[in-house]
């Protein structure tokens, strides 16, 4: 076994690899960009090397700089994590040429599976079923348009070098094909330096089933069962689980057998995932599952497989890279219970899931479960990298118990002022369809209305009522320091003769006014140890609900079921800020680059029509017309813009 390992990555996956490497007694080495100088993975490593500016292309994607860091620190092996250089065959070759150990598959295997079109052809030759489609060399618009018509709508356009939902567009109407093709090509070129695409038939009730495979240099290849990653948004996984709901032993044998066949076709070594698309219109069937792609690396969702098998996949990676045989034979790998993982993103579900950036002034994760993260309180969520900030992982005896515990954990997340999808995750996990396992990749789109937060005045006042009851009870005990209002106007206490005391609440919650009278009930509070010395955070329990709150200058933030609600006295209400469109101005929700402007000044637009497209955090975000009107101004393609910059102005139609 080698003695040191450099992780050519950042954030959560770097911290994850370091955890196992340290347990095995290895020296750990981090690399970091200027934006990550204070990042958690840098401090957790035994040694760290700065490799360049914030932009990934000048740091984490610069293989020469990573190799220079390895040489300078005496690293013996390089673990690529996922993303960045993890599936770059040229970099894998350069690592070996430098005399270092590459913790991953052979470059030939990466190349064979790295391009979706070539991989599909290879799988056809190996006898693995593939989704009907077109993966030809002719990339002309005319040919691709004709092939889409031949396949039949809806179709899925996919960047051949893509992954993580980037460069992937569903098209339902032939009239929208050319625009979808252009967008997929732009994303493919921006994310992977390759704008070629393939086209597949879009399965109307698709489920995403994938199989974890592992090979060694002694000729053995095993599977570690399947995962279901069907709950997705914009082709990006949101919640993953193992095993797959409704999976019979016969179908499991078919899909895992196909995965082993696919891995052996490329002489696979190390950790990999064979991804399949399944038609869920009539349950899982062996003849209704097709090869989609192979990821020649460790997956983001690998913890659910670790949870149900008891295997440390990173340890297996390190041992196999050192030349050791697989620690277990196929018949020794057992499936135990049910595991689920939820991806916690720094994004705003109420604003089209746009990424949210900034300093994590308050960052509290649930206790009693596995949390994999690369950030901490006081850290920064940068505009330069993927917005995933943590993974919440649970394991239980049954699927129902796992879903309930993960929903509870998502509701315990407290993050401020960066926005997250925690509340959205909880609503997904609580949804009756999810609880029964009735999930396909269209679940989120189909249930969009039910997955929105309850932002009615009644719901907000109900939450305020409970916090006021607790605060009233605490104040009655002579401990007004624990009131979240801190003595500010907006919460008053009154005494009525021959009647219970009454609390009057009037406030703004996220800019909306609410008010009401509250009669206190018996309530208690609990807080962190040493709470009397804290200004910031306590947890207050009233009735059956448990809330956390964070005091801020003009009020407090109330955390309820994963949502962060800013509560301010009536006098301190704030405006809508960046992104407001009431005046017809479309403002940048974050820093980024204008990559498309489908309209120009003077054009008539309808409500919901795309006006300008912003590229930020490796994804495109279309800003649409807030109402019918005329475009008065639109930013130029190529412009770099700051948050809240006006990108376009639409004047309402008379």
PDB file of C-alpha atoms in Angstrom, residues 325-617:
ATOM      1  CA  UNK A 325      -7.604  -8.183  -4.982  1.00  0.00           C
ATOM      2  CA  UNK A 326     -11.197  -7.257  -4.228  1.00  0.00           C
ATOM      3  CA  UNK A 327     -11.828  -7.697  -0.487  1.00  0.00           C
ATOM      4  CA  UNK A 328     -15.031  -9.729  -1.086  1.00  0.00           C
ATOM      5  CA  UNK A 329     -16.302 -12.240  -3.630  1.00  0.00           C
ATOM      6  CA  UNK A 330     -19.731 -11.796  -5.205  1.00  0.00           C
ATOM      7  CA  UNK A 331     -21.493 -14.273  -2.909  1.00  0.00           C
ATOM      8  CA  UNK A 332     -20.019 -12.528   0.147  1.00  0.00           C
ATOM      9  CA  UNK A 333     -21.657  -9.168  -0.650  1.00  0.00           C
ATOM     10  CA  UNK A 334     -25.004  -8.958   1.128  1.00  0.00           C
ATOM     11  CA  UNK A 335     -27.883  -6.494   0.916  1.00  0.00           C
ATOM     12  CA  UNK A 336     -29.014  -5.189   4.312  1.00  0.00           C
ATOM     13  CA  UNK A 337     -31.979  -2.878   4.914  1.00  0.00           C
ATOM     14  CA  UNK A 338     -32.691   0.345   3.021  1.00  0.00           C
ATOM     15  CA  UNK A 339     -30.661   3.517   2.530  1.00  0.00           C
ATOM     16  CA  UNK A 340     -31.542   6.944   1.140  1.00  0.00           C
ATOM     17  CA  UNK A 341     -29.523  10.028   0.323  1.00  0.00           C
ATOM     18  CA  UNK A 342     -30.749  13.575  -0.261  1.00  0.00           C
ATOM     19  CA  UNK A 343     -28.575  16.163  -1.984  1.00  0.00           C
ATOM     20  CA  UNK A 344     -28.664  19.484  -0.158  1.00  0.00           C
ATOM     21  CA  UNK A 345     -28.115  22.276  -2.665  1.00  0.00           C
ATOM     22  CA  UNK A 346     -27.483  25.965  -2.172  1.00  0.00           C
ATOM     23  CA  UNK A 347     -30.373  27.003  -4.371  1.00  0.00           C
ATOM     24  CA  UNK A 348     -33.687  28.826  -4.169  1.00  0.00           C
ATOM     25  CA  UNK A 349     -36.688  26.592  -4.998  1.00  0.00           C
ATOM     26  CA  UNK A 350     -38.995  29.617  -4.844  1.00  0.00           C
ATOM     27  CA  UNK A 351     -36.980  31.306  -7.592  1.00  0.00           C
ATOM     28  CA  UNK A 352     -36.714  28.566 -10.181  1.00  0.00           C
ATOM     29  CA  UNK A 353     -34.067  26.663  -8.180  1.00  0.00           C
ATOM     30  CA  UNK A 354     -31.455  29.243  -9.101  1.00  0.00           C
ATOM     31  CA  UNK A 355     -28.174  28.692  -7.226  1.00  0.00           C
ATOM     32  CA  UNK A 356     -27.656  30.766  -4.087  1.00  0.00           C
ATOM     33  CA  UNK A 357     -24.223  32.036  -3.136  1.00  0.00           C
ATOM     34  CA  UNK A 358     -22.693  33.813  -0.168  1.00  0.00           C
ATOM     35  CA  UNK A 359     -21.390  33.312   3.348  1.00  0.00           C
ATOM     36  CA  UNK A 360     -22.876  30.582   5.547  1.00  0.00           C
ATOM     37  CA  UNK A 361     -23.513  32.687   8.630  1.00  0.00           C
ATOM     38  CA  UNK A 362     -25.637  29.915  10.128  1.00  0.00           C
ATOM     39  CA  UNK A 363     -25.097  26.271   9.128  1.00  0.00           C
ATOM     40  CA  UNK A 364     -26.568  23.512  11.291  1.00  0.00           C
ATOM     41  CA  UNK A 365     -26.957  19.949  10.012  1.00  0.00           C
ATOM     42  CA  UNK A 366     -29.184  17.236  11.527  1.00  0.00           C
ATOM     43  CA  UNK A 367     -27.681  14.939  14.126  1.00  0.00           C
ATOM     44  CA  UNK A 368     -27.849  11.146  14.340  1.00  0.00           C
ATOM     45  CA  UNK A 369     -27.413  10.508  10.604  1.00  0.00           C
ATOM     46  CA  UNK A 370     -24.492  10.494   8.183  1.00  0.00           C
ATOM     47  CA  UNK A 371     -23.791  13.940   6.740  1.00  0.00           C
ATOM     48  CA  UNK A 372     -21.121  14.280   4.051  1.00  0.00           C
ATOM     49  CA  UNK A 373     -20.201  17.921   3.491  1.00  0.00           C
ATOM     50  CA  UNK A 374     -17.335  20.135   2.445  1.00  0.00           C
ATOM     51  CA  UNK A 375     -18.540  23.363   4.063  1.00  0.00           C
ATOM     52  CA  UNK A 376     -19.092  24.645   7.579  1.00  0.00           C
ATOM     53  CA  UNK A 377     -20.522  27.660   9.374  1.00  0.00           C
ATOM     54  CA  UNK A 378     -18.620  30.768   8.344  1.00  0.00           C
ATOM     55  CA  UNK A 379     -17.631  29.252   5.004  1.00  0.00           C
ATOM     56  CA  UNK A 380     -18.487  30.552   1.565  1.00  0.00           C
ATOM     57  CA  UNK A 381     -20.626  29.137  -1.237  1.00  0.00           C
ATOM     58  CA  UNK A 382     -18.881  30.314  -4.388  1.00  0.00           C
ATOM     59  CA  UNK A 383     -20.295  31.130  -7.790  1.00  0.00           C
ATOM     60  CA  UNK A 384     -17.514  29.100  -9.413  1.00  0.00           C
ATOM     61  CA  UNK A 385     -18.467  25.558  -8.445  1.00  0.00           C
ATOM     62  CA  UNK A 386     -21.362  23.127  -8.128  1.00  0.00           C
ATOM     63  CA  UNK A 387     -23.961  24.318  -5.566  1.00  0.00           C
ATOM     64  CA  UNK A 388     -24.245  20.992  -3.694  1.00  0.00           C
ATOM     65  CA  UNK A 389     -23.199  21.693  -0.090  1.00  0.00           C
ATOM     66  CA  UNK A 390     -24.021  18.448   1.726  1.00  0.00           C
ATOM     67  CA  UNK A 391     -25.488  14.967   1.443  1.00  0.00           C
ATOM     68  CA  UNK A 392     -27.885  13.627   4.062  1.00  0.00           C
ATOM     69  CA  UNK A 393     -27.738   9.816   4.314  1.00  0.00           C
ATOM     70  CA  UNK A 394     -29.931   7.500   6.390  1.00  0.00           C
ATOM     71  CA  UNK A 395     -30.181   3.728   6.816  1.00  0.00           C
ATOM     72  CA  UNK A 396     -33.136   1.796   8.235  1.00  0.00           C
ATOM     73  CA  UNK A 397     -34.683  -1.655   8.181  1.00  0.00           C
ATOM     74  CA  UNK A 398     -37.426  -0.667   5.723  1.00  0.00           C
ATOM     75  CA  UNK A 399     -37.994   1.858   2.959  1.00  0.00           C
ATOM     76  CA  UNK A 400     -40.827   3.505   4.901  1.00  0.00           C
ATOM     77  CA  UNK A 401     -38.605   4.013   7.945  1.00  0.00           C
ATOM     78  CA  UNK A 402     -35.734   5.359   5.818  1.00  0.00           C
ATOM     79  CA  UNK A 403     -38.001   7.865   4.044  1.00  0.00           C
ATOM     80  CA  UNK A 404     -39.502   9.058   7.330  1.00  0.00           C
ATOM     81  CA  UNK A 405     -36.101   9.562   8.947  1.00  0.00           C
ATOM     82  CA  UNK A 406     -34.684  11.384   5.925  1.00  0.00           C
ATOM     83  CA  UNK A 407     -37.739  13.658   5.781  1.00  0.00           C
ATOM     84  CA  UNK A 408     -37.244  14.457   9.456  1.00  0.00           C
ATOM     85  CA  UNK A 409     -33.547  15.163   8.882  1.00  0.00           C
ATOM     86  CA  UNK A 410     -34.262  17.483   5.938  1.00  0.00           C
ATOM     87  CA  UNK A 411     -36.645  19.415   8.174  1.00  0.00           C
ATOM     88  CA  UNK A 412     -33.885  19.898  10.754  1.00  0.00           C
ATOM     89  CA  UNK A 413     -31.529  21.672   8.329  1.00  0.00           C
ATOM     90  CA  UNK A 414     -30.808  25.289   9.275  1.00  0.00           C
ATOM     91  CA  UNK A 415     -28.918  27.478   6.803  1.00  0.00           C
ATOM     92  CA  UNK A 416     -28.813  31.285   6.555  1.00  0.00           C
ATOM     93  CA  UNK A 417     -28.635  33.547   4.573  1.00  0.00           C
ATOM     94  CA  UNK A 418     -27.771  31.191   1.711  1.00  0.00           C
ATOM     95  CA  UNK A 419     -30.954  29.520   0.528  1.00  0.00           C
ATOM     96  CA  UNK A 420     -31.256  25.733   0.269  1.00  0.00           C
ATOM     97  CA  UNK A 421     -33.626  23.071  -1.032  1.00  0.00           C
ATOM     98  CA  UNK A 422     -34.055  21.458   2.425  1.00  0.00           C
ATOM     99  CA  UNK A 423     -37.760  22.239   2.693  1.00  0.00           C
ATOM    100  CA  UNK A 424     -38.301  21.024  -0.860  1.00  0.00           C
ATOM    101  CA  UNK A 425     -36.523  17.756  -0.024  1.00  0.00           C
ATOM    102  CA  UNK A 426     -38.787  17.236   2.977  1.00  0.00           C
ATOM    103  CA  UNK A 427     -41.909  17.782   0.920  1.00  0.00           C
ATOM    104  CA  UNK A 428     -40.679  15.304  -1.703  1.00  0.00           C
ATOM    105  CA  UNK A 429     -39.960  12.688   0.960  1.00  0.00           C
ATOM    106  CA  UNK A 430     -43.315  13.244   2.665  1.00  0.00           C
ATOM    107  CA  UNK A 431     -45.316  13.053  -0.567  1.00  0.00           C
ATOM    108  CA  UNK A 432     -47.677  10.030  -0.635  1.00  0.00           C
ATOM    109  CA  UNK A 433     -46.449   8.959  -4.081  1.00  0.00           C
ATOM    110  CA  UNK A 434     -42.842   8.909  -2.930  1.00  0.00           C
ATOM    111  CA  UNK A 435     -43.705   7.080   0.273  1.00  0.00           C
ATOM    112  CA  UNK A 436     -45.342   4.285  -1.740  1.00  0.00           C
ATOM    113  CA  UNK A 437     -42.442   4.130  -4.219  1.00  0.00           C
ATOM    114  CA  UNK A 438     -44.478   5.497  -7.134  1.00  0.00           C
ATOM    115  CA  UNK A 439     -41.631   7.590  -8.524  1.00  0.00           C
ATOM    116  CA  UNK A 440     -40.247   8.197 -11.995  1.00  0.00           C
ATOM    117  CA  UNK A 441     -37.990  10.929 -13.385  1.00  0.00           C
ATOM    118  CA  UNK A 442     -41.043  13.113 -14.082  1.00  0.00           C
ATOM    119  CA  UNK A 443     -42.222  13.054 -10.464  1.00  0.00           C
ATOM    120  CA  UNK A 444     -41.064  16.563  -9.529  1.00  0.00           C
ATOM    121  CA  UNK A 445     -42.514  18.183 -12.652  1.00  0.00           C
ATOM    122  CA  UNK A 446     -45.814  16.344 -12.229  1.00  0.00           C
ATOM    123  CA  UNK A 447     -46.160  17.185  -8.533  1.00  0.00           C
ATOM    124  CA  UNK A 448     -44.767  20.714  -8.725  1.00  0.00           C
ATOM    125  CA  UNK A 449     -47.778  22.379  -7.122  1.00  0.00           C
ATOM    126  CA  UNK A 450     -47.817  19.996  -4.144  1.00  0.00           C
ATOM    127  CA  UNK A 451     -44.087  20.453  -3.599  1.00  0.00           C
ATOM    128  CA  UNK A 452     -44.264  24.220  -3.187  1.00  0.00           C
ATOM    129  CA  UNK A 453     -44.005  25.609   0.372  1.00  0.00           C
ATOM    130  CA  UNK A 454     -47.155  26.784   2.098  1.00  0.00           C
ATOM    131  CA  UNK A 455     -46.506  30.528   2.162  1.00  0.00           C
ATOM    132  CA  UNK A 456     -50.030  31.601   3.041  1.00  0.00           C
ATOM    133  CA  UNK A 457     -50.528  34.159   5.780  1.00  0.00           C
ATOM    134  CA  UNK A 458     -52.341  31.509   7.813  1.00  0.00           C
ATOM    135  CA  UNK A 459     -49.416  29.101   7.721  1.00  0.00           C
ATOM    136  CA  UNK A 460     -46.930  31.821   8.537  1.00  0.00           C
ATOM    137  CA  UNK A 461     -49.032  33.109  11.417  1.00  0.00           C
ATOM    138  CA  UNK A 462     -49.363  29.570  12.748  1.00  0.00           C
ATOM    139  CA  UNK A 463     -45.580  29.310  12.914  1.00  0.00           C
ATOM    140  CA  UNK A 464     -45.311  32.722  14.548  1.00  0.00           C
ATOM    141  CA  UNK A 465     -48.008  31.759  17.008  1.00  0.00           C
ATOM    142  CA  UNK A 466     -46.001  28.816  18.276  1.00  0.00           C
ATOM    143  CA  UNK A 467     -42.789  30.822  18.575  1.00  0.00           C
ATOM    144  CA  UNK A 468     -44.704  33.595  20.351  1.00  0.00           C
ATOM    145  CA  UNK A 469     -46.238  31.116  22.774  1.00  0.00           C
ATOM    146  CA  UNK A 470     -42.810  29.803  23.653  1.00  0.00           C
ATOM    147  CA  UNK A 471     -41.364  33.293  23.966  1.00  0.00           C
ATOM    148  CA  UNK A 472     -44.270  34.378  26.165  1.00  0.00           C
ATOM    149  CA  UNK A 473     -43.796  31.408  28.440  1.00  0.00           C
ATOM    150  CA  UNK A 474     -40.058  32.025  28.692  1.00  0.00           C
ATOM    151  CA  UNK A 475     -40.553  35.723  29.389  1.00  0.00           C
ATOM    152  CA  UNK A 476     -43.082  34.934  32.082  1.00  0.00           C
ATOM    153  CA  UNK A 477     -40.366  32.938  33.784  1.00  0.00           C
ATOM    154  CA  UNK A 478     -38.178  36.048  33.865  1.00  0.00           C
ATOM    155  CA  UNK A 479     -35.855  35.062  30.995  1.00  0.00           C
ATOM    156  CA  UNK A 480     -36.680  37.581  28.297  1.00  0.00           C
ATOM    157  CA  UNK A 481     -33.168  37.281  26.882  1.00  0.00           C
ATOM    158  CA  UNK A 482     -34.426  34.191  25.046  1.00  0.00           C
ATOM    159  CA  UNK A 483     -37.178  36.007  23.176  1.00  0.00           C
ATOM    160  CA  UNK A 484     -36.315  35.953  19.464  1.00  0.00           C
ATOM    161  CA  UNK A 485     -37.558  39.504  19.201  1.00  0.00           C
ATOM    162  CA  UNK A 486     -34.936  40.773  21.606  1.00  0.00           C
ATOM    163  CA  UNK A 487     -37.385  43.386  22.919  1.00  0.00           C
ATOM    164  CA  UNK A 488     -38.086  44.907  19.514  1.00  0.00           C
ATOM    165  CA  UNK A 489     -41.466  46.243  18.449  1.00  0.00           C
ATOM    166  CA  UNK A 490     -43.658  43.731  16.667  1.00  0.00           C
ATOM    167  CA  UNK A 491     -44.388  41.428  19.599  1.00  0.00           C
ATOM    168  CA  UNK A 492     -46.334  42.776  22.571  1.00  0.00           C
ATOM    169  CA  UNK A 493     -47.499  41.157  25.799  1.00  0.00           C
ATOM    170  CA  UNK A 494     -50.767  42.117  27.470  1.00  0.00           C
ATOM    171  CA  UNK A 495     -52.701  41.163  30.613  1.00  0.00           C
ATOM    172  CA  UNK A 496     -56.520  41.051  30.621  1.00  0.00           C
ATOM    173  CA  UNK A 497     -58.604  41.031  33.837  1.00  0.00           C
ATOM    174  CA  UNK A 498     -60.230  37.657  34.527  1.00  0.00           C
ATOM    175  CA  UNK A 499     -58.826  36.253  31.259  1.00  0.00           C
ATOM    176  CA  UNK A 500     -55.618  34.672  30.031  1.00  0.00           C
ATOM    177  CA  UNK A 501     -52.782  36.936  28.977  1.00  0.00           C
ATOM    178  CA  UNK A 502     -52.705  37.644  25.256  1.00  0.00           C
ATOM    179  CA  UNK A 503     -49.815  38.183  22.870  1.00  0.00           C
ATOM    180  CA  UNK A 504     -50.318  40.319  19.791  1.00  0.00           C
ATOM    181  CA  UNK A 505     -48.045  39.494  16.860  1.00  0.00           C
ATOM    182  CA  UNK A 506     -47.631  41.704  13.847  1.00  0.00           C
ATOM    183  CA  UNK A 507     -44.654  41.314  11.559  1.00  0.00           C
ATOM    184  CA  UNK A 508     -43.308  40.871   8.082  1.00  0.00           C
ATOM    185  CA  UNK A 509     -42.307  37.357   7.067  1.00  0.00           C
ATOM    186  CA  UNK A 510     -40.152  37.332   3.939  1.00  0.00           C
ATOM    187  CA  UNK A 511     -41.643  40.719   3.114  1.00  0.00           C
ATOM    188  CA  UNK A 512     -45.312  39.799   3.655  1.00  0.00           C
ATOM    189  CA  UNK A 513     -47.318  41.316   6.475  1.00  0.00           C
ATOM    190  CA  UNK A 514     -49.066  39.064   9.015  1.00  0.00           C
ATOM    191  CA  UNK A 515     -50.736  39.766  12.329  1.00  0.00           C
ATOM    192  CA  UNK A 516     -52.839  38.046  14.944  1.00  0.00           C
ATOM    193  CA  UNK A 517     -53.655  37.604  18.619  1.00  0.00           C
ATOM    194  CA  UNK A 518     -52.134  34.687  20.484  1.00  0.00           C
ATOM    195  CA  UNK A 519     -53.215  33.161  23.770  1.00  0.00           C
ATOM    196  CA  UNK A 520     -50.163  31.466  25.254  1.00  0.00           C
ATOM    197  CA  UNK A 521     -50.121  27.794  26.124  1.00  0.00           C
ATOM    198  CA  UNK A 522     -47.765  25.830  28.279  1.00  0.00           C
ATOM    199  CA  UNK A 523     -44.462  25.616  26.468  1.00  0.00           C
ATOM    200  CA  UNK A 524     -40.823  25.049  27.160  1.00  0.00           C
ATOM    201  CA  UNK A 525     -37.532  25.789  25.526  1.00  0.00           C
ATOM    202  CA  UNK A 526     -34.225  24.128  25.037  1.00  0.00           C
ATOM    203  CA  UNK A 527     -30.990  25.436  23.679  1.00  0.00           C
ATOM    204  CA  UNK A 528     -27.340  24.643  23.162  1.00  0.00           C
ATOM    205  CA  UNK A 529     -25.081  24.257  26.169  1.00  0.00           C
ATOM    206  CA  UNK A 530     -23.957  27.637  27.497  1.00  0.00           C
ATOM    207  CA  UNK A 531     -26.932  29.374  25.871  1.00  0.00           C
ATOM    208  CA  UNK A 532     -26.862  32.325  28.277  1.00  0.00           C
ATOM    209  CA  UNK A 533     -23.619  33.428  26.651  1.00  0.00           C
ATOM    210  CA  UNK A 534     -25.077  33.292  23.155  1.00  0.00           C
ATOM    211  CA  UNK A 535     -26.662  36.097  21.233  1.00  0.00           C
ATOM    212  CA  UNK A 536     -27.445  34.024  18.194  1.00  0.00           C
ATOM    213  CA  UNK A 537     -29.045  30.651  18.333  1.00  0.00           C
ATOM    214  CA  UNK A 538     -31.453  28.775  20.561  1.00  0.00           C
ATOM    215  CA  UNK A 539     -34.111  26.217  19.799  1.00  0.00           C
ATOM    216  CA  UNK A 540     -37.585  26.890  21.133  1.00  0.00           C
ATOM    217  CA  UNK A 541     -40.145  24.135  21.436  1.00  0.00           C
ATOM    218  CA  UNK A 542     -43.844  24.907  21.536  1.00  0.00           C
ATOM    219  CA  UNK A 543     -46.420  22.161  21.535  1.00  0.00           C
ATOM    220  CA  UNK A 544     -45.406  19.495  19.014  1.00  0.00           C
ATOM    221  CA  UNK A 545     -43.217  21.743  16.827  1.00  0.00           C
ATOM    222  CA  UNK A 546     -39.515  22.400  17.217  1.00  0.00           C
ATOM    223  CA  UNK A 547     -38.107  25.586  15.777  1.00  0.00           C
ATOM    224  CA  UNK A 548     -34.677  27.116  15.635  1.00  0.00           C
ATOM    225  CA  UNK A 549     -34.111  30.814  15.280  1.00  0.00           C
ATOM    226  CA  UNK A 550     -31.155  33.020  14.480  1.00  0.00           C
ATOM    227  CA  UNK A 551     -31.201  36.625  15.691  1.00  0.00           C
ATOM    228  CA  UNK A 552     -30.344  39.167  13.011  1.00  0.00           C
ATOM    229  CA  UNK A 553     -30.068  42.946  13.147  1.00  0.00           C
ATOM    230  CA  UNK A 554     -33.689  43.745  12.357  1.00  0.00           C
ATOM    231  CA  UNK A 555     -35.466  40.647  13.677  1.00  0.00           C
ATOM    232  CA  UNK A 556     -34.765  36.936  13.468  1.00  0.00           C
ATOM    233  CA  UNK A 557     -34.755  33.992  11.107  1.00  0.00           C
ATOM    234  CA  UNK A 558     -37.223  31.248  11.929  1.00  0.00           C
ATOM    235  CA  UNK A 559     -36.333  27.728  10.735  1.00  0.00           C
ATOM    236  CA  UNK A 560     -39.403  25.571  10.129  1.00  0.00           C
ATOM    237  CA  UNK A 561     -39.338  22.219   8.267  1.00  0.00           C
ATOM    238  CA  UNK A 562     -36.140  23.089   6.426  1.00  0.00           C
ATOM    239  CA  UNK A 563     -37.335  26.540   5.399  1.00  0.00           C
ATOM    240  CA  UNK A 564     -35.662  29.735   6.595  1.00  0.00           C
ATOM    241  CA  UNK A 565     -38.146  32.577   7.092  1.00  0.00           C
ATOM    242  CA  UNK A 566     -36.969  36.088   7.810  1.00  0.00           C
ATOM    243  CA  UNK A 567     -39.219  37.628  10.456  1.00  0.00           C
ATOM    244  CA  UNK A 568     -39.000  41.374  11.016  1.00  0.00           C
ATOM    245  CA  UNK A 569     -41.160  43.851  12.955  1.00  0.00           C
ATOM    246  CA  UNK A 570     -43.614  45.717  10.790  1.00  0.00           C
ATOM    247  CA  UNK A 571     -41.437  48.799  10.706  1.00  0.00           C
ATOM    248  CA  UNK A 572     -38.423  46.877   9.393  1.00  0.00           C
ATOM    249  CA  UNK A 573     -39.900  45.264   6.293  1.00  0.00           C
ATOM    250  CA  UNK A 574     -37.570  44.971   3.329  1.00  0.00           C
ATOM    251  CA  UNK A 575     -38.047  45.064  -0.422  1.00  0.00           C
ATOM    252  CA  UNK A 576     -37.802  42.247  -2.878  1.00  0.00           C
ATOM    253  CA  UNK A 577     -34.145  42.733  -3.851  1.00  0.00           C
ATOM    254  CA  UNK A 578     -32.326  41.081  -6.736  1.00  0.00           C
ATOM    255  CA  UNK A 579     -34.475  39.416  -9.282  1.00  0.00           C
ATOM    256  CA  UNK A 580     -37.556  41.667  -8.756  1.00  0.00           C
ATOM    257  CA  UNK A 581     -39.647  41.939 -11.895  1.00  0.00           C
ATOM    258  CA  UNK A 582     -42.621  44.075 -10.830  1.00  0.00           C
ATOM    259  CA  UNK A 583     -41.176  46.989 -12.817  1.00  0.00           C
ATOM    260  CA  UNK A 584     -40.449  44.813 -15.845  1.00  0.00           C
ATOM    261  CA  UNK A 585     -36.713  44.655 -15.122  1.00  0.00           C
ATOM    262  CA  UNK A 586     -35.117  41.208 -15.211  1.00  0.00           C
ATOM    263  CA  UNK A 587     -32.209  41.268 -12.783  1.00  0.00           C
ATOM    264  CA  UNK A 588     -29.375  38.775 -12.463  1.00  0.00           C
ATOM    265  CA  UNK A 589     -30.030  36.428  -9.513  1.00  0.00           C
ATOM    266  CA  UNK A 590     -26.265  35.803  -9.281  1.00  0.00           C
ATOM    267  CA  UNK A 591     -23.052  36.763 -11.072  1.00  0.00           C
ATOM    268  CA  UNK A 592     -22.643  35.128 -14.474  1.00  0.00           C
ATOM    269  CA  UNK A 593     -22.252  35.462 -18.225  1.00  0.00           C
ATOM    270  CA  UNK A 594     -24.913  36.216 -20.854  1.00  0.00           C
ATOM    271  CA  UNK A 595     -24.808  33.315 -23.347  1.00  0.00           C
ATOM    272  CA  UNK A 596     -27.974  33.952 -25.346  1.00  0.00           C
ATOM    273  CA  UNK A 597     -30.564  36.642 -25.997  1.00  0.00           C
ATOM    274  CA  UNK A 598     -33.457  35.157 -27.996  1.00  0.00           C
ATOM    275  CA  UNK A 599     -35.070  38.587 -28.397  1.00  0.00           C
ATOM    276  CA  UNK A 600     -33.938  42.131 -29.127  1.00  0.00           C
ATOM    277  CA  UNK A 601     -35.106  45.635 -28.228  1.00  0.00           C
ATOM    278  CA  UNK A 602     -38.448  46.371 -29.834  1.00  0.00           C
ATOM    279  CA  UNK A 603     -39.637  42.763 -29.963  1.00  0.00           C
ATOM    280  CA  UNK A 604     -43.045  41.790 -28.644  1.00  0.00           C
ATOM    281  CA  UNK A 605     -42.897  39.055 -25.986  1.00  0.00           C
ATOM    282  CA  UNK A 606     -45.492  36.982 -24.155  1.00  0.00           C
ATOM    283  CA  UNK A 607     -45.470  36.223 -20.444  1.00  0.00           C
ATOM    284  CA  UNK A 608     -43.084  33.323 -19.780  1.00  0.00           C
ATOM    285  CA  UNK A 609     -41.139  33.751 -23.035  1.00  0.00           C
ATOM    286  CA  UNK A 610     -37.324  33.512 -22.633  1.00  0.00           C
ATOM    287  CA  UNK A 611     -35.703  36.934 -22.909  1.00  0.00           C
ATOM    288  CA  UNK A 612     -32.101  36.363 -21.845  1.00  0.00           C
ATOM    289  CA  UNK A 613     -30.046  33.307 -20.830  1.00  0.00           C
ATOM    290  CA  UNK A 614     -27.496  33.554 -18.004  1.00  0.00           C
ATOM    291  CA  UNK A 615     -24.744  30.969 -17.496  1.00  0.00           C
ATOM    292  CA  UNK A 616     -23.675  30.573 -13.849  1.00  0.00           C
ATOM    293  CA  UNK A 617     -22.421  27.713 -11.682  1.00  0.00           C
TER     294      UNK A 617
END
